[in-house]
XYZ file of C-alpha atoms in Angstrom:
248
model
C 37.070 4.182 37.282
C 35.184 2.367 34.530
C 35.463 -1.385 34.004
C 36.559 -2.502 30.535
C 33.880 -5.220 30.540
C 30.523 -4.331 32.139
C 29.809 -6.303 35.295
C 26.354 -7.810 34.937
C 24.488 -9.234 37.944
C 23.847 -12.475 36.102
C 23.851 -13.979 32.629
C 20.795 -13.465 30.373
C 17.972 -15.687 31.596
C 16.641 -17.039 28.323
C 13.915 -19.044 30.050
C 12.166 -15.743 30.796
C 13.192 -13.476 27.883
C 14.817 -14.599 24.656
C 16.938 -11.490 24.046
C 18.880 -9.378 26.596
C 17.298 -6.160 25.331
C 13.888 -7.502 26.316
C 14.876 -7.855 29.984
C 13.689 -4.419 31.128
C 10.266 -4.725 29.489
C 9.858 -8.225 30.891
C 10.692 -7.066 34.421
C 8.375 -4.061 34.284
C 5.502 -6.284 33.189
C 6.301 -8.881 35.859
C 6.510 -6.374 38.710
C 3.556 -4.283 37.501
C 1.380 -7.385 37.610
C 2.501 -8.663 41.007
C 2.843 -5.382 42.906
C -0.392 -5.805 44.864
C 0.943 -9.040 46.372
C 4.546 -7.987 46.909
C 4.414 -7.047 50.606
C 3.017 -10.351 51.820
C 5.300 -12.319 49.492
C 8.260 -10.503 51.060
C 7.008 -11.400 54.526
C 6.533 -15.068 53.586
C 10.023 -15.311 52.095
C 11.542 -13.870 55.274
C 9.258 -15.801 57.665
C 7.985 -12.480 59.007
C 11.394 -11.095 59.958
C 11.813 -8.714 56.998
C 10.569 -5.522 58.690
C 12.833 -5.943 61.700
C 15.813 -6.825 59.516
C 15.478 -3.759 57.295
C 15.314 -1.442 60.283
C 18.372 -3.090 61.835
C 20.336 -2.829 58.570
C 19.543 0.876 58.145
C 20.422 1.637 61.745
C 23.745 -0.208 61.530
C 24.591 1.569 58.281
C 24.226 4.930 60.011
C 20.983 6.352 58.622
C 19.955 9.278 60.814
C 17.323 11.981 60.906
C 18.157 15.024 58.815
C 19.726 12.951 56.020
C 18.417 13.182 52.461
C 17.664 9.597 51.388
C 17.283 8.081 47.920
C 15.640 4.669 47.938
C 16.454 3.043 44.582
C 14.195 0.236 43.310
C 11.843 1.203 46.123
C 9.121 -1.183 44.962
C 6.146 -1.026 47.298
C 8.213 0.979 49.768
C 9.368 -1.582 52.321
C 12.837 -0.064 52.782
C 11.407 3.460 52.697
C 8.960 2.463 55.430
C 11.823 1.181 57.555
C 13.482 4.591 57.185
C 10.247 6.304 58.226
C 9.990 4.007 61.242
C 13.490 5.133 62.252
C 12.318 8.740 62.262
C 13.370 9.956 58.802
C 11.135 12.812 57.641
C 8.975 11.831 54.621
C 10.076 15.087 52.964
C 13.679 13.839 53.078
C 12.972 10.612 51.156
C 12.926 10.200 47.373
C 11.640 6.824 46.166
C 12.585 5.617 42.662
C 11.430 2.564 40.730
C 10.914 1.617 37.057
C 7.588 -0.151 37.753
C 4.446 1.969 37.746
C 2.568 -0.805 39.481
C 5.044 -0.853 42.348
C 4.991 2.930 42.696
C 1.189 2.899 42.650
C 1.103 0.481 45.596
C 3.745 2.557 47.386
C 1.698 5.738 46.971
C -1.307 4.134 48.664
C 0.605 3.782 51.931
C 2.982 6.710 52.377
C 3.383 10.359 51.297
C 6.761 10.260 49.560
C 8.160 11.998 46.496
C 8.216 9.196 43.931
C 10.011 9.036 40.610
C 9.755 6.460 37.833
C 13.261 5.598 36.679
C 16.191 3.191 36.906
C 19.282 3.316 39.072
C 21.659 3.236 36.106
C 20.303 6.587 34.860
C 19.322 8.663 37.874
C 17.451 11.905 37.042
C 19.138 13.928 39.785
C 22.039 16.388 39.908
C 25.356 15.353 41.428
C 25.927 15.478 45.189
C 22.215 15.496 46.052
C 21.808 12.757 48.667
C 23.367 11.852 52.020
C 22.318 8.220 51.842
C 21.257 5.699 49.169
C 19.479 2.424 49.809
C 18.664 -0.499 47.526
C 16.776 -3.471 48.879
C 17.041 -6.829 47.110
C 17.034 -5.393 43.589
C 20.705 -5.509 42.607
C 19.945 -8.709 40.670
C 17.553 -6.788 38.413
C 19.830 -4.053 37.033
C 21.659 -3.882 33.696
C 25.219 -3.589 35.003
C 26.677 -3.129 38.461
C 29.340 -0.656 37.366
C 26.854 1.691 35.659
C 24.631 1.543 38.746
C 27.448 2.233 41.204
C 28.803 5.074 39.057
C 25.407 6.773 39.276
C 25.256 6.165 43.016
C 28.617 7.785 43.629
C 27.696 10.692 41.335
C 24.514 11.684 43.210
C 25.897 11.091 46.715
C 27.321 14.010 48.642
C 30.939 13.752 49.828
C 31.059 11.241 52.692
C 27.581 10.050 51.710
C 26.728 6.422 52.424
C 25.372 3.511 50.409
C 23.562 0.420 51.699
C 22.681 -2.403 49.304
C 20.795 -5.343 50.766
C 20.921 -8.479 48.625
C 20.636 -12.250 48.628
C 23.399 -14.584 47.494
C 23.416 -18.176 46.287
C 23.627 -20.623 49.227
C 27.008 -22.335 49.432
C 25.543 -25.391 51.129
C 24.095 -27.906 48.670
C 21.325 -29.038 51.057
C 20.313 -25.425 51.741
C 20.440 -24.684 48.007
C 17.987 -27.529 47.382
C 15.694 -26.419 50.217
C 15.610 -22.798 49.005
C 14.926 -23.861 45.436
C 12.031 -26.048 46.567
C 10.684 -23.321 48.860
C 10.740 -20.538 46.254
C 9.693 -22.516 43.195
C 7.129 -24.828 44.801
C 6.143 -23.954 48.374
C 5.590 -20.187 48.013
C 3.497 -20.533 44.819
C 1.419 -23.179 46.628
C 0.875 -20.794 49.549
C -0.078 -18.098 47.034
C -2.871 -20.301 45.676
C -4.717 -19.953 48.959
C -4.592 -16.180 48.690
C -4.856 -15.437 44.987
C -5.000 -17.182 41.636
C -2.643 -14.672 40.049
C -0.663 -16.642 37.462
C 2.239 -14.192 37.598
C 3.186 -15.051 41.180
C 4.655 -18.498 40.421
C 6.587 -16.910 37.562
C 7.873 -14.178 39.892
C 9.148 -16.818 42.315
C 10.829 -18.800 39.548
C 12.472 -15.628 38.276
C 13.607 -14.648 41.768
C 15.211 -18.012 42.290
C 16.922 -17.910 38.869
C 18.476 -14.520 39.645
C 19.684 -15.720 43.060
C 21.120 -18.908 41.613
C 22.946 -17.071 38.815
C 23.923 -13.900 40.697
C 27.565 -12.831 40.639
C 29.529 -13.787 43.771
C 29.566 -11.286 46.665
C 33.297 -10.743 46.118
C 32.565 -9.361 42.643
C 30.069 -6.898 44.082
C 32.625 -5.688 46.623
C 35.313 -5.374 43.943
C 33.017 -3.409 41.639
C 32.142 -0.990 44.435
C 35.840 -0.402 45.064
C 36.625 -0.040 41.356
C 33.874 2.553 41.040
C 35.610 4.717 43.617
C 33.764 3.931 46.827
C 35.735 3.753 50.065
C 35.126 1.868 53.317
C 33.516 -0.923 51.317
C 32.283 -3.707 53.560
C 30.169 -6.820 53.138
C 28.203 -7.692 56.236
C 26.857 -11.237 56.067
C 23.826 -12.387 58.048
C 23.154 -16.089 57.894
C 23.770 -18.148 54.760
C 22.160 -15.862 52.142
C 21.611 -12.324 53.475
C 24.223 -9.679 52.639
C 24.491 -5.965 53.384
C 27.002 -4.070 51.233
C 28.053 -0.819 52.838
C 30.206 1.833 51.136
C 30.986 5.512 51.389
C 31.818 8.266 48.925
C 35.159 9.851 49.781
């Protein structure tokens, strides 16, 4: 069912764009211009554990060979690659992202069917996919309810959804450490690899979306209100969350 008030992942971040309607254009520009560095940034943020974690999350969520997979906000294809490493046929994966730069980097590494688009308006017929994934991009959508309504529409009956996302640390010391790491340490590391001025901005934006993101309980509630069943939040450590749900 539809929410009366749209559930947004966070409030407008006026430090980065002065009007809400400029958010999408801002994000496309930001991701287009940092796509070539995205894979190693992801590895640095996860201290090299990101590949193993994605594979574990997909396996635990029940992704199996023969399933038709839609990877939403695929970016450079890190979640899609984890699916390939688990034995999913490339022909069974559709990768979608609004950023041309991200899709361009993705295309360099794997032979997938790629579509430019956003999760809130999926260009696919209903009941098309067995499984949908979204890796660390929930914070970048317009509204959670519109996104989840599209997910449930294009999933087949008993199809599964896995959303991997970060949440704001509850511990004040950890909050301070993460803020320092993402806003200062990672950009400093980036200086030794590239002088791309967009990378520090990307890290500041990432941290702002984590800090302002809606609580995990709101994400779970919105999934349930959309009509998903077997909704479950699986927490790993202080900030990692896997949201699993199924279409009845």
